[in-house]
Short mmCIF file of C-alpha atoms in Angstrom, two decimals:
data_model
loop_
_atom_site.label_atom_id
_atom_site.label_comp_id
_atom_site.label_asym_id
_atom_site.label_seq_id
_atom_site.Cartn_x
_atom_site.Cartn_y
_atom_site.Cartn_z
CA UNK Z 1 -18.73 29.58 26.27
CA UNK Z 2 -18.82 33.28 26.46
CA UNK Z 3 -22.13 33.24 24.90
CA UNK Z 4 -23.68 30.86 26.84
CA UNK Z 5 -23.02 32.53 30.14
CA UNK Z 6 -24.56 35.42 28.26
CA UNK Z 7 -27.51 34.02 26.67
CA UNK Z 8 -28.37 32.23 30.18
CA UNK Z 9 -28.11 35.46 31.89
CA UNK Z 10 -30.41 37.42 29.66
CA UNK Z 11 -32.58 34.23 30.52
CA UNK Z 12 -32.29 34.12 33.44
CA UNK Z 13 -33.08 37.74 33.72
CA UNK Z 14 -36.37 37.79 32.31
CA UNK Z 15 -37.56 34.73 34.23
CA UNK Z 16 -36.93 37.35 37.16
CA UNK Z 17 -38.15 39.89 35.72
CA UNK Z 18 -41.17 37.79 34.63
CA UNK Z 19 -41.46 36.01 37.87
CA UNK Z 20 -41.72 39.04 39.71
CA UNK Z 21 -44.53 40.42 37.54
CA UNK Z 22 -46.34 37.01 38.19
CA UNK Z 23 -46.35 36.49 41.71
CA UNK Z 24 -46.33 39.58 42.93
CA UNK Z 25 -47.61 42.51 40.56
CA UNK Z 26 -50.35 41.29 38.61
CA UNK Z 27 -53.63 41.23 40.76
CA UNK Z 28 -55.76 37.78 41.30
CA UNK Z 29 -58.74 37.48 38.22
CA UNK Z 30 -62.07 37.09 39.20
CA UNK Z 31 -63.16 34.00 39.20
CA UNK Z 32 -66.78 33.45 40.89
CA UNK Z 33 -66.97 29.85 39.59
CA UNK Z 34 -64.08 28.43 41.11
CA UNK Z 35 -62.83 30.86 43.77
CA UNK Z 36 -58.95 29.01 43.84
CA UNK Z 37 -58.42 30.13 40.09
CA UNK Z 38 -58.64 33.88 41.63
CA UNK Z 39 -54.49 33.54 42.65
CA UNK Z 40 -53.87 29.39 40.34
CA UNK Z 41 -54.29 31.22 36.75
CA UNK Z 42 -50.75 32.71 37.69
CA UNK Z 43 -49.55 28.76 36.90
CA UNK Z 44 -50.34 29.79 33.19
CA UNK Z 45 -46.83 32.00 32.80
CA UNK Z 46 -44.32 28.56 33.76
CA UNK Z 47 -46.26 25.52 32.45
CA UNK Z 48 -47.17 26.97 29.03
CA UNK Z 49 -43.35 28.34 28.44
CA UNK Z 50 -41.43 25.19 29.31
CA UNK Z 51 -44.13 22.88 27.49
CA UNK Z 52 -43.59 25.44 24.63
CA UNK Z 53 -39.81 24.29 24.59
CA UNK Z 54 -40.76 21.04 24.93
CA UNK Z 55 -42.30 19.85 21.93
CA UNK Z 56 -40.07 22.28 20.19
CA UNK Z 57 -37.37 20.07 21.33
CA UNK Z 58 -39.72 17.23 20.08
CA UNK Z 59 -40.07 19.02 16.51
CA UNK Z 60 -36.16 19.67 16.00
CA UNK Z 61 -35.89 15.86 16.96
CA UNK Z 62 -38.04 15.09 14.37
CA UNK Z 63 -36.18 17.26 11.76
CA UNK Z 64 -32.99 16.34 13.06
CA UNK Z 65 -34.32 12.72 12.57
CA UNK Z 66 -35.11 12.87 8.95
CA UNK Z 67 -32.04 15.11 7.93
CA UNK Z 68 -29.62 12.47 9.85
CA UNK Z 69 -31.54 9.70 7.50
CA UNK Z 70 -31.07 12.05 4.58
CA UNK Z 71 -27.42 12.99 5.15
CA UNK Z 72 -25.96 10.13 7.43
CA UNK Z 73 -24.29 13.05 8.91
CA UNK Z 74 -23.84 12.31 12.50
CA UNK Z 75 -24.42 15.54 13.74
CA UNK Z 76 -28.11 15.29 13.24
CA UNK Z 77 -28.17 12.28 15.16
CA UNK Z 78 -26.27 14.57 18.30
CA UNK Z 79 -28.91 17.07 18.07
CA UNK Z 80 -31.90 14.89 17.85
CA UNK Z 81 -30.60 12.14 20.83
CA UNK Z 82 -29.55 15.97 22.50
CA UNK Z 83 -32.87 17.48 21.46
CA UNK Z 84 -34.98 14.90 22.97
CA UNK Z 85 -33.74 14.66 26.21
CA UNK Z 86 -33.71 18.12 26.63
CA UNK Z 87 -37.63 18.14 25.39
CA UNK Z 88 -38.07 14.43 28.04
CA UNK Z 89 -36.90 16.99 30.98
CA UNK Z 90 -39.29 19.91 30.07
CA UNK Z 91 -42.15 18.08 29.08
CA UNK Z 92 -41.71 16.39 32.96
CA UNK Z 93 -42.14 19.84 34.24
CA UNK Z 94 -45.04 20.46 31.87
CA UNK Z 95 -47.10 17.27 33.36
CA UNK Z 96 -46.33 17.89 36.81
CA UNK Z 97 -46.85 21.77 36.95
CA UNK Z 98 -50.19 20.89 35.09
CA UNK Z 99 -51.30 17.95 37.77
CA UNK Z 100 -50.58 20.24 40.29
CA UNK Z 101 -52.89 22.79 38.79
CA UNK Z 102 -55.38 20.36 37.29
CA UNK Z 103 -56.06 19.40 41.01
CA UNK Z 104 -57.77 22.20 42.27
CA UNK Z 105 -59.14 23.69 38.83
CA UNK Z 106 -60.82 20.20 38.00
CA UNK Z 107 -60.49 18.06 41.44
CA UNK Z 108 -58.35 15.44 39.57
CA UNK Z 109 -54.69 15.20 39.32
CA UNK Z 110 -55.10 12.94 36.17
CA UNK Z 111 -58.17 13.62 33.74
CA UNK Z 112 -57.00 12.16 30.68
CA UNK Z 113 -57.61 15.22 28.65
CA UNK Z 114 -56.62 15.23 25.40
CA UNK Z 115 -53.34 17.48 26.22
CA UNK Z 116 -52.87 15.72 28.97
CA UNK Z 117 -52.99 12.62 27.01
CA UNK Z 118 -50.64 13.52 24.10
CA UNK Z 119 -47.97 14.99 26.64
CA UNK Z 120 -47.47 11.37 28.69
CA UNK Z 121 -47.42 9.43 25.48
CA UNK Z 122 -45.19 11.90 23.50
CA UNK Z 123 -43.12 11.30 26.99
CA UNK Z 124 -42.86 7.21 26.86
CA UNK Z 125 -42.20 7.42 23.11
CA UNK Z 126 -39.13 9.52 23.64
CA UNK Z 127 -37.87 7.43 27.02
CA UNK Z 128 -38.35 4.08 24.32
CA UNK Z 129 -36.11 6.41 22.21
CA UNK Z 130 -33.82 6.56 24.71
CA UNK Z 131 -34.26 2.67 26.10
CA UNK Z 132 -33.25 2.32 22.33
CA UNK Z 133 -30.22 3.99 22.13
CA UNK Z 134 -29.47 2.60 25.55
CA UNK Z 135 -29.52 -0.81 23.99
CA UNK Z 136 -27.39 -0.71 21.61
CA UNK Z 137 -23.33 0.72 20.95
CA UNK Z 138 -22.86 3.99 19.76
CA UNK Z 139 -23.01 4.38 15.86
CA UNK Z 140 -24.54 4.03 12.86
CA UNK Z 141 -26.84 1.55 13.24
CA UNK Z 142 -27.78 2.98 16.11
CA UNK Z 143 -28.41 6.10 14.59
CA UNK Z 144 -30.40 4.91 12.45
CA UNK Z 145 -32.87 2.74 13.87
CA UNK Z 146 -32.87 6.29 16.53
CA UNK Z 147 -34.09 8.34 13.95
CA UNK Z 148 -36.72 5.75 12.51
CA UNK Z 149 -38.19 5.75 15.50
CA UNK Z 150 -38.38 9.27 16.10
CA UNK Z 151 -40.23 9.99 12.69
CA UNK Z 152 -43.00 6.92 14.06
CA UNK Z 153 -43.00 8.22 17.86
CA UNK Z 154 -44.07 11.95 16.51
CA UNK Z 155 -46.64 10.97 13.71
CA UNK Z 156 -48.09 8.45 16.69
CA UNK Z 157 -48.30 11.73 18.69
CA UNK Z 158 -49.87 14.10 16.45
CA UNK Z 159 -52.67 10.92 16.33
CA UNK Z 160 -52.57 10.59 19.97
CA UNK Z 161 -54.18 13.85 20.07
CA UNK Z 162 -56.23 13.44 16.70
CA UNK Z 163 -57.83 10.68 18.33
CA UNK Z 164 -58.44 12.28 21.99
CA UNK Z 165 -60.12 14.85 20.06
CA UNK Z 166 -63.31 12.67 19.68
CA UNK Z 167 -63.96 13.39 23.52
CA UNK Z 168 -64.67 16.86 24.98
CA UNK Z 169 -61.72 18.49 26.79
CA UNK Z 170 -61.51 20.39 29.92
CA UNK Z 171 -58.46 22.13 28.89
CA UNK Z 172 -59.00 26.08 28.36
CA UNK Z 173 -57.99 27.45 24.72
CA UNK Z 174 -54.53 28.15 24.28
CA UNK Z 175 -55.05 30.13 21.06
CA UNK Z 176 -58.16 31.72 22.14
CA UNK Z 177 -56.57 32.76 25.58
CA UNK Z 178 -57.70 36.23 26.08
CA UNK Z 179 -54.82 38.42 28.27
CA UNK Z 180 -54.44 41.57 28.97
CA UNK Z 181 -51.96 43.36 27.18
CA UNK Z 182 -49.05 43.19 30.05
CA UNK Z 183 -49.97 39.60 30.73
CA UNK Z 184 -49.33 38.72 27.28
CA UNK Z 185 -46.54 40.56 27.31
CA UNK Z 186 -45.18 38.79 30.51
CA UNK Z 187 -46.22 35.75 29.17
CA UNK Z 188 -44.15 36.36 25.67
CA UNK Z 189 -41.31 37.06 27.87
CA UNK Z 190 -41.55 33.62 29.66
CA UNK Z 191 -41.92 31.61 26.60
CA UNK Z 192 -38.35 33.35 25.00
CA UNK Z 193 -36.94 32.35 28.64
CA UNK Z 194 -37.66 29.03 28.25
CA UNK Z 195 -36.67 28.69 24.74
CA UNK Z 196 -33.40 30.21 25.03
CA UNK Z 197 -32.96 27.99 28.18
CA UNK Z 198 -33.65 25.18 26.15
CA UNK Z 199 -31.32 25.47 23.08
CA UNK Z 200 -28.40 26.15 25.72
CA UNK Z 201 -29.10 23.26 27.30
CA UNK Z 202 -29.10 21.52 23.95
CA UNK Z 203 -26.11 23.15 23.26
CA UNK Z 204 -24.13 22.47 26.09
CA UNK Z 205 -24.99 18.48 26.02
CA UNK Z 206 -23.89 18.04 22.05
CA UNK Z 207 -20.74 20.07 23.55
CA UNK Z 208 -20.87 17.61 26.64
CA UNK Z 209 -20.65 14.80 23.81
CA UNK Z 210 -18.05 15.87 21.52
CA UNK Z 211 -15.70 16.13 24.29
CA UNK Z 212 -16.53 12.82 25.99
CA UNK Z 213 -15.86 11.37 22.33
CA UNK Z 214 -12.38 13.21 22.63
CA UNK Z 215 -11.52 11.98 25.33
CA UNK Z 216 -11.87 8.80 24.49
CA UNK Z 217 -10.18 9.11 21.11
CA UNK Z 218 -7.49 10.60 23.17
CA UNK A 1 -49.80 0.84 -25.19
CA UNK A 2 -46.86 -1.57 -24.75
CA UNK A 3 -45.40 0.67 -22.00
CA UNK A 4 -48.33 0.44 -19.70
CA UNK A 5 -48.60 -3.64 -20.26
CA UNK A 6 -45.16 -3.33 -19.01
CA UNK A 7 -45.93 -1.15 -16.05
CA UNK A 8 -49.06 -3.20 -15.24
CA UNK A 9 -46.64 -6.55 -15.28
CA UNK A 10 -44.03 -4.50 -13.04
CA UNK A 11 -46.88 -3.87 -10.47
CA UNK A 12 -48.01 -7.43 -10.79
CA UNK A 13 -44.73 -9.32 -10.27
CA UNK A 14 -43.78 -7.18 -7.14
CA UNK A 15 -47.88 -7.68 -5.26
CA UNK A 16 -46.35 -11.67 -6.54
CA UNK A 17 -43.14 -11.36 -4.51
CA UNK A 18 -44.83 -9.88 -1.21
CA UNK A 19 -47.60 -12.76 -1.57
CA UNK A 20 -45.09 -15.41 -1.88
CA UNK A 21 -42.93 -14.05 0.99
CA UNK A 22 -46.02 -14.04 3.12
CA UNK A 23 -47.04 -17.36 1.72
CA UNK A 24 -43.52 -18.79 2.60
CA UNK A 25 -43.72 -17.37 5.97
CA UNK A 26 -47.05 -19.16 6.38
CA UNK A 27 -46.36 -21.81 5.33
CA UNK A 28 -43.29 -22.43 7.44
CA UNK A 29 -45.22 -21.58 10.47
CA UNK A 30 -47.76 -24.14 9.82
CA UNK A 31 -45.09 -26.71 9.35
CA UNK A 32 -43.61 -25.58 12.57
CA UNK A 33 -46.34 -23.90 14.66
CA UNK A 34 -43.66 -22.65 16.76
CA UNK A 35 -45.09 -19.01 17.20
CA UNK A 36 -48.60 -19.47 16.63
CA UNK A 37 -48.87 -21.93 19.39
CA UNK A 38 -47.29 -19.75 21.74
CA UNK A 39 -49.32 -16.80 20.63
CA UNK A 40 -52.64 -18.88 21.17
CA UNK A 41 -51.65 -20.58 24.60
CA UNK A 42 -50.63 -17.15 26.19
CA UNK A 43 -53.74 -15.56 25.02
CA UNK A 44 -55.90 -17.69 26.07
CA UNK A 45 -54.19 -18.03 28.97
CA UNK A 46 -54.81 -14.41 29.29
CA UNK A 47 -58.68 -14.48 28.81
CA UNK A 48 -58.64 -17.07 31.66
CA UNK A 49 -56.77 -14.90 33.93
CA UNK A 50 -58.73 -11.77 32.80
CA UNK A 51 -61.85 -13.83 33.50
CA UNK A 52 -61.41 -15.22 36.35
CA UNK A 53 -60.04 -11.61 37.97
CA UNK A 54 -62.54 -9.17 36.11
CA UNK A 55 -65.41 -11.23 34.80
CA UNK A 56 -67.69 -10.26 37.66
CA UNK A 57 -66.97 -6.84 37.18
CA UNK A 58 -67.26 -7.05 33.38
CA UNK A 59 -70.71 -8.90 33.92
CA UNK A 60 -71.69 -5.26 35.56
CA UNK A 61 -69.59 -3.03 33.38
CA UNK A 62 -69.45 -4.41 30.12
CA UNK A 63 -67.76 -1.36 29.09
CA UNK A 64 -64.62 -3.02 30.32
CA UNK A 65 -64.84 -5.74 28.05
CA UNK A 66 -63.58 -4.52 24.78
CA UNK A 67 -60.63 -2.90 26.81
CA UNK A 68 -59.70 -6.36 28.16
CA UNK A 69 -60.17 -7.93 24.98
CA UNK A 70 -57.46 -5.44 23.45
CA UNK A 71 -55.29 -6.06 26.14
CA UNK A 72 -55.02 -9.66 25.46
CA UNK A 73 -54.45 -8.83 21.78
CA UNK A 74 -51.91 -6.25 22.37
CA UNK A 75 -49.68 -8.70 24.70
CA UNK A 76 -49.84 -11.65 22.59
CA UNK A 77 -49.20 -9.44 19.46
CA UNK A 78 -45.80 -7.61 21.65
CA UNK A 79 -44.95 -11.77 21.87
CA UNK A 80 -45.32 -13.41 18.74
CA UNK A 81 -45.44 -10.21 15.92
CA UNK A 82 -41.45 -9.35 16.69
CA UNK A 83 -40.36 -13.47 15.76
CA UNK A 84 -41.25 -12.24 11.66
CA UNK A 85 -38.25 -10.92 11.64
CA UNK A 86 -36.27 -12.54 14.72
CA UNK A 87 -36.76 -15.86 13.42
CA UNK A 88 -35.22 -14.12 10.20
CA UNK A 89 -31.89 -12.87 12.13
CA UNK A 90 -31.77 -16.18 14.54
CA UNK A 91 -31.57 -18.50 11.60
CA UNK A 92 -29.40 -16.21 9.49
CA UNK A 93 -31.65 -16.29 6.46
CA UNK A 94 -31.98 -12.46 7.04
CA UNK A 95 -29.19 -11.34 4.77
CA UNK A 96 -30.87 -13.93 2.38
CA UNK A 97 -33.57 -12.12 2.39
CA UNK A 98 -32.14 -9.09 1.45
CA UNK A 99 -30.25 -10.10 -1.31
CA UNK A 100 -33.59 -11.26 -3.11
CA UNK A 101 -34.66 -8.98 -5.88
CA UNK A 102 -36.99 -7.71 -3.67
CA UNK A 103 -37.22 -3.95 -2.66
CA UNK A 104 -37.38 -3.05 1.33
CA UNK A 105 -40.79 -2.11 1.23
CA UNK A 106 -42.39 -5.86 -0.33
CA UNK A 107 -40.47 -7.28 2.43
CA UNK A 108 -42.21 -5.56 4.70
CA UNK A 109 -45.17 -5.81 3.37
CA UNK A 110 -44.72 -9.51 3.10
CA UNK A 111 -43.72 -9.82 6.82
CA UNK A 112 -47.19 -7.36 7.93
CA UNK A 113 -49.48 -10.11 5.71
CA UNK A 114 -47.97 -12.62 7.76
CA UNK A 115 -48.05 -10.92 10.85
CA UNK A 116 -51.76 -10.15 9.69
CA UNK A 117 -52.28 -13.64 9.18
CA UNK A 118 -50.94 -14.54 12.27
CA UNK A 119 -52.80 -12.35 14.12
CA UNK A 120 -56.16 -12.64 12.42
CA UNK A 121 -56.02 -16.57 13.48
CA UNK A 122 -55.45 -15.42 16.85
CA UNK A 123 -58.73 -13.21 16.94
CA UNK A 124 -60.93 -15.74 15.07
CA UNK A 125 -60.00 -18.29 17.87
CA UNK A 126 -59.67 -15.61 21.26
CA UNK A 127 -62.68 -13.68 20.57
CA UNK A 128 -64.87 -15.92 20.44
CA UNK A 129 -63.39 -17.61 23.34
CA UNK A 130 -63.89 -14.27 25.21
CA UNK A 131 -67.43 -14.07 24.37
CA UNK A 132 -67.89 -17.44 26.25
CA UNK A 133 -65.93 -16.75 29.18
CA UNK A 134 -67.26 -13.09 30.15
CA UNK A 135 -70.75 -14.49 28.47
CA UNK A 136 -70.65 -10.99 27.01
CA UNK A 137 -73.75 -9.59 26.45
CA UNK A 138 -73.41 -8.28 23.23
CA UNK A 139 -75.90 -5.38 21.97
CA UNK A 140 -74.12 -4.54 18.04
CA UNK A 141 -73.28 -6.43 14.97
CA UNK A 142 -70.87 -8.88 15.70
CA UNK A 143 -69.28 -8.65 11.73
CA UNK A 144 -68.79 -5.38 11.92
CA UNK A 145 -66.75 -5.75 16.08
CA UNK A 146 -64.93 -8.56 13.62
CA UNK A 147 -64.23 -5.77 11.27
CA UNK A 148 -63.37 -3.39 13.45
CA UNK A 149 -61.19 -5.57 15.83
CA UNK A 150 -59.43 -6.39 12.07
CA UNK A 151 -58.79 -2.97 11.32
CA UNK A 152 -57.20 -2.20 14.52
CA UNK A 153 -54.94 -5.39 14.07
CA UNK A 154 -53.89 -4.47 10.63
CA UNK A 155 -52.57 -1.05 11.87
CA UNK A 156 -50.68 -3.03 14.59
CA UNK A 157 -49.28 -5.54 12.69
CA UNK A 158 -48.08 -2.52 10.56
CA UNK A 159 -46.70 -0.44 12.83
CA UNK A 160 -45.11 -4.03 15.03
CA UNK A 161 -43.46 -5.33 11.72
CA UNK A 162 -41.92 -1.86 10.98
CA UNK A 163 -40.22 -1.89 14.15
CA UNK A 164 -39.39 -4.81 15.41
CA UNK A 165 -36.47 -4.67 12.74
CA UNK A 166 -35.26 -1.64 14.88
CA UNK A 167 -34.68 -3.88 17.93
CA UNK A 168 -33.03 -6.54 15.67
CA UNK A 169 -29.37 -5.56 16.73
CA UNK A 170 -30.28 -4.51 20.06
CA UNK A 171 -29.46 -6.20 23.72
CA UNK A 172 -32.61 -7.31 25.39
CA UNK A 173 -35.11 -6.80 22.08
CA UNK A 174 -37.23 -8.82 23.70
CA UNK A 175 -37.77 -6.52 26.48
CA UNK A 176 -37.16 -3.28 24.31
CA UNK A 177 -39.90 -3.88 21.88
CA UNK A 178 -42.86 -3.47 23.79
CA UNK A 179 -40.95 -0.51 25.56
CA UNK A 180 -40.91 1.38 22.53
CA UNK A 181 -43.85 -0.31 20.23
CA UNK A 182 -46.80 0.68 22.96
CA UNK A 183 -46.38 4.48 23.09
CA UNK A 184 -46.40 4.17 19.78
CA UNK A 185 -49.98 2.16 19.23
CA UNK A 186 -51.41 4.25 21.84
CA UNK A 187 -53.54 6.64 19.86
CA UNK A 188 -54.94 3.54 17.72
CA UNK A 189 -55.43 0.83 20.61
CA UNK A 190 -58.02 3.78 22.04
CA UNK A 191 -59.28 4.69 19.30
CA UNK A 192 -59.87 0.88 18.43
CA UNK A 193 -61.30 -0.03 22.09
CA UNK A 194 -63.58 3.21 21.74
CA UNK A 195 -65.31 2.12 18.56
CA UNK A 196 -65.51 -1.36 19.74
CA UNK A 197 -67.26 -0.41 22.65
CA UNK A 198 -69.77 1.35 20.86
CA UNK A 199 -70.30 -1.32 18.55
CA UNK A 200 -70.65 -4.58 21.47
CA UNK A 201 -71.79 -2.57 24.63
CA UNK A 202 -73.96 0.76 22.50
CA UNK A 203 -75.22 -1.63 19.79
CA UNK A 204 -74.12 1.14 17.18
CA UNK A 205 -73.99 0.67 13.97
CA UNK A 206 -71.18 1.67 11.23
CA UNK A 207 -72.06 4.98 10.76
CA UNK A 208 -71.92 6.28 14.07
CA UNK A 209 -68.31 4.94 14.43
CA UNK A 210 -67.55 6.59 10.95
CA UNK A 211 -65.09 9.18 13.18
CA UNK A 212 -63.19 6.16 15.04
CA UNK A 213 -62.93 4.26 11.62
CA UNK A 214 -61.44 7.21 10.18
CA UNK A 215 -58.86 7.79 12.88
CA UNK A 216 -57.58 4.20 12.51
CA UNK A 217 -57.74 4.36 8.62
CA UNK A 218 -55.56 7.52 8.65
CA UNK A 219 -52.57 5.93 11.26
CA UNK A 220 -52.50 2.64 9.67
CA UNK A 221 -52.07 4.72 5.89
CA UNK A 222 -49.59 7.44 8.01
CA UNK A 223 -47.76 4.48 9.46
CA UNK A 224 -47.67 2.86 6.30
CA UNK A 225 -45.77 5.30 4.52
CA UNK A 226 -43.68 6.28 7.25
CA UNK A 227 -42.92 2.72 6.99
CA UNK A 228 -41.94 2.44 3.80
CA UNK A 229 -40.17 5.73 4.11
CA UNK A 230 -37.75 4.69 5.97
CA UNK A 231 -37.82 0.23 6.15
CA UNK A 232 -34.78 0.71 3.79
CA UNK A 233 -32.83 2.42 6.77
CA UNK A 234 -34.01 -0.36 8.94
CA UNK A 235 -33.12 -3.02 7.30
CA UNK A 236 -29.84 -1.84 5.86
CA UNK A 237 -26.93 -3.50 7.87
#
């Protein structure tokens, strides 16, 4: 546990740290187009981290998927089941800090962009997941028809944004994002934040689980 | 020379084991009619409804049509796809199935022909039906909207059959299905409206809806072996 309190610090530390830089250090861009982006592109350094950890948490689900149908080892399911609702919470924070930013930059909460798009379907596949598991008693079976689904729900999202690809987005570049060298920096900083974050939380809700099943053991 | 006569009669007997599943299947539904009724008085129920609601708005956006039309297709499918293998599990012939020499992947392909089957009877009867009641103007080729309102169905059926087994032993499957089929058939329901539009409403013609065609070739063959990747852990009891 020692760790954790450790790890979450350190997070917690930089998200200060990186917070700070963000609101108050680094001065508004220039932005003659669309004067509200001047002081909005600071939005940038908390939705891209924690939709970074999301679809990580989507991606170990997927691996975590395909091992557990490999191995049968029940662990995999844990950290999948674990994995996914971690990833379900962050990817909430990714759609709302982005509607609340979409607003202003394009005048539409909702735009259907293809990000947009592939974040609120990736979203209902993994609450099905978890209407699945909901549905039925813990084990194998279970497990199993889990883990099925989560190799289907991430190919489907992979096409969901194959096939919004077709239209033009309004999204800007996240590869081609040009920074300068301390916002990149900041913005590196962020995204380890968030990920740590994440696999703690991950962590501490397998723990959560283990010990619920001891306790009921007894 | 004698191996590949052997390999050739391998491949031959198992496409013969997924045809006669399918063709038992059929042939017990026509006996029966219990789900294709169903499926073709809730649909057309459905085009009524939609009709009477949208039509006047459909008459000035025909844009909205092929969306409708996919609706309609999409709820009666979520009704009457899952029963392949309910009907299986309710009458206890399930575990029968299984223990046929069959592997996991001809049963499901056996199930998606009849699914197919089911659903392509559907659309030969609904779209039509459609046409009359939103008197659709229609600018395109209406073989190739058949075709491409086919190709769209045969990645649902795939994608429907695949998991419907996943609800089998689950409270509520009726209600869960949908739940966790529709994310799912998102991408290909769009895709499939898109290129139907184009085709009804833009008068295009095959080649300009290459890109869509593509999309829903590549999820119904991604689906497909993701499907038969992993029907044995389905199935398995």
């Amino acid at each position: 546990m020692r760790k954790i309190y450790f790890s979450l610090a350190v997070a917690f530390a930089m998200f200060i740290y990186g917070s700070y830089n963000v609101l108050l250090v680094f001065p508004p861009i220039s932005s003659p187009a669309n004067p509200p982006m001047e002081e909005l592109y600071r939005n940038v350094f908390f939705h891209v981290p924690i939709n970074a950890s999301g679809f990580l948490g989507f991606t170990i689900t997927l691996f975590a998927s395909i091992l557990y149908l490999k191995t049968r080892d029940t662990k995999y399911d844990l950290i999948a089941a674990k994995s996914a609702k971690v990833g379900v919470f962050f990817i909430t924070f990714t759609l709302l800090t982005g509607m609340v930013w979409a607003k202003p930059a394009w005048g539409t909460y909702w735009n259907w962009d293809p990000r947009e798009t592939t974040a609120l379907i990736m979203w209902f596949v993994y609450l099905g997941y978890f209407a699945l598991r909901e549905a039925m008693p813990a084990g194998e079976p279970r497990a199993r028809a889990s883990a099925v689904l989560g190799v289907f729900g991430y190919a489907s999202g992979i096409f969901t944004l194959l096939s919004t690809r077709i239209f033009p987005s309004l999204h800007p570049p996240t590869l081609g994002l040009k920074l300068e060298p301390e916002m990149g920096m900041t913005l590196g900083l962020m995204i380890t934040a968030a990920i740590i974050v994440f696999l703690n939380l991950v962590y501490l809700e397998i723990r959560l689980e283990r010990l619920k099943e001891k306790v009921i053991r007894g | 020379m004698r191996r590949h006569t052997c390999a050739s009669q391998v491949r031959e007997v198992r496409l013969k084991a997924v045809l006669n599943l399918a063709s038992k299947d059929i042939r017990a539904e026509l006996r029966t009619k219990h789900t294709i009724n169903f499926m073709l008085l809730f649909s057309g129920l459905a085009v009524i409804f939609f009709s009477r609601i949208a039509g006047n708005y459909v008459a000035s956006a025909p844009e909205m049509g092929a969306g409708l039309l996919w609706l309609v297709f999409l709820f009666t499918g979520m009704l009457g796809l899952g029963r392949a293998f309910v009907k299986e599990k309710e009458l206890g012939t399930l575990d029968g199935l299984k223990l046929t020499p069959m592997s996991s992947e001809e049963i499901l392909a056996g199930k998606a022909i009849y699914n197919l089957a089911l659903m392509l009877g559907i659309q030969s009867i609904i779209f039509p039906l459609f046409i009359i009641f939103f008197d659709f103007p229609i600018q395109g080729s209406i073989v190739l909207a058949f075709g491409v309102l086919t190709l769209g169905n045969l990645s649902f059926v795939i994608v429907s059959s695949a998991l419907s087994t996943l609800v089998l032993n689950a409270r509520a499957r009726e209600l869960l299905l949908p739940v966790i089929l529709l994310p799912v058939l998102f991408p290909v329901i769009v895709t499939s409206v898109s290129a139907l539009n184009r085709v009804l409403v833009g008068g295009e013609g095959f080649l300009n809806i290459l890109g869509e065609i593509k999309i829903i070739l590549a999820y119904a063959v991604v689906m497909s072996v993701i499907a038969a990747l992993t029907f044995d852990f389905a199935l398995e009891e």
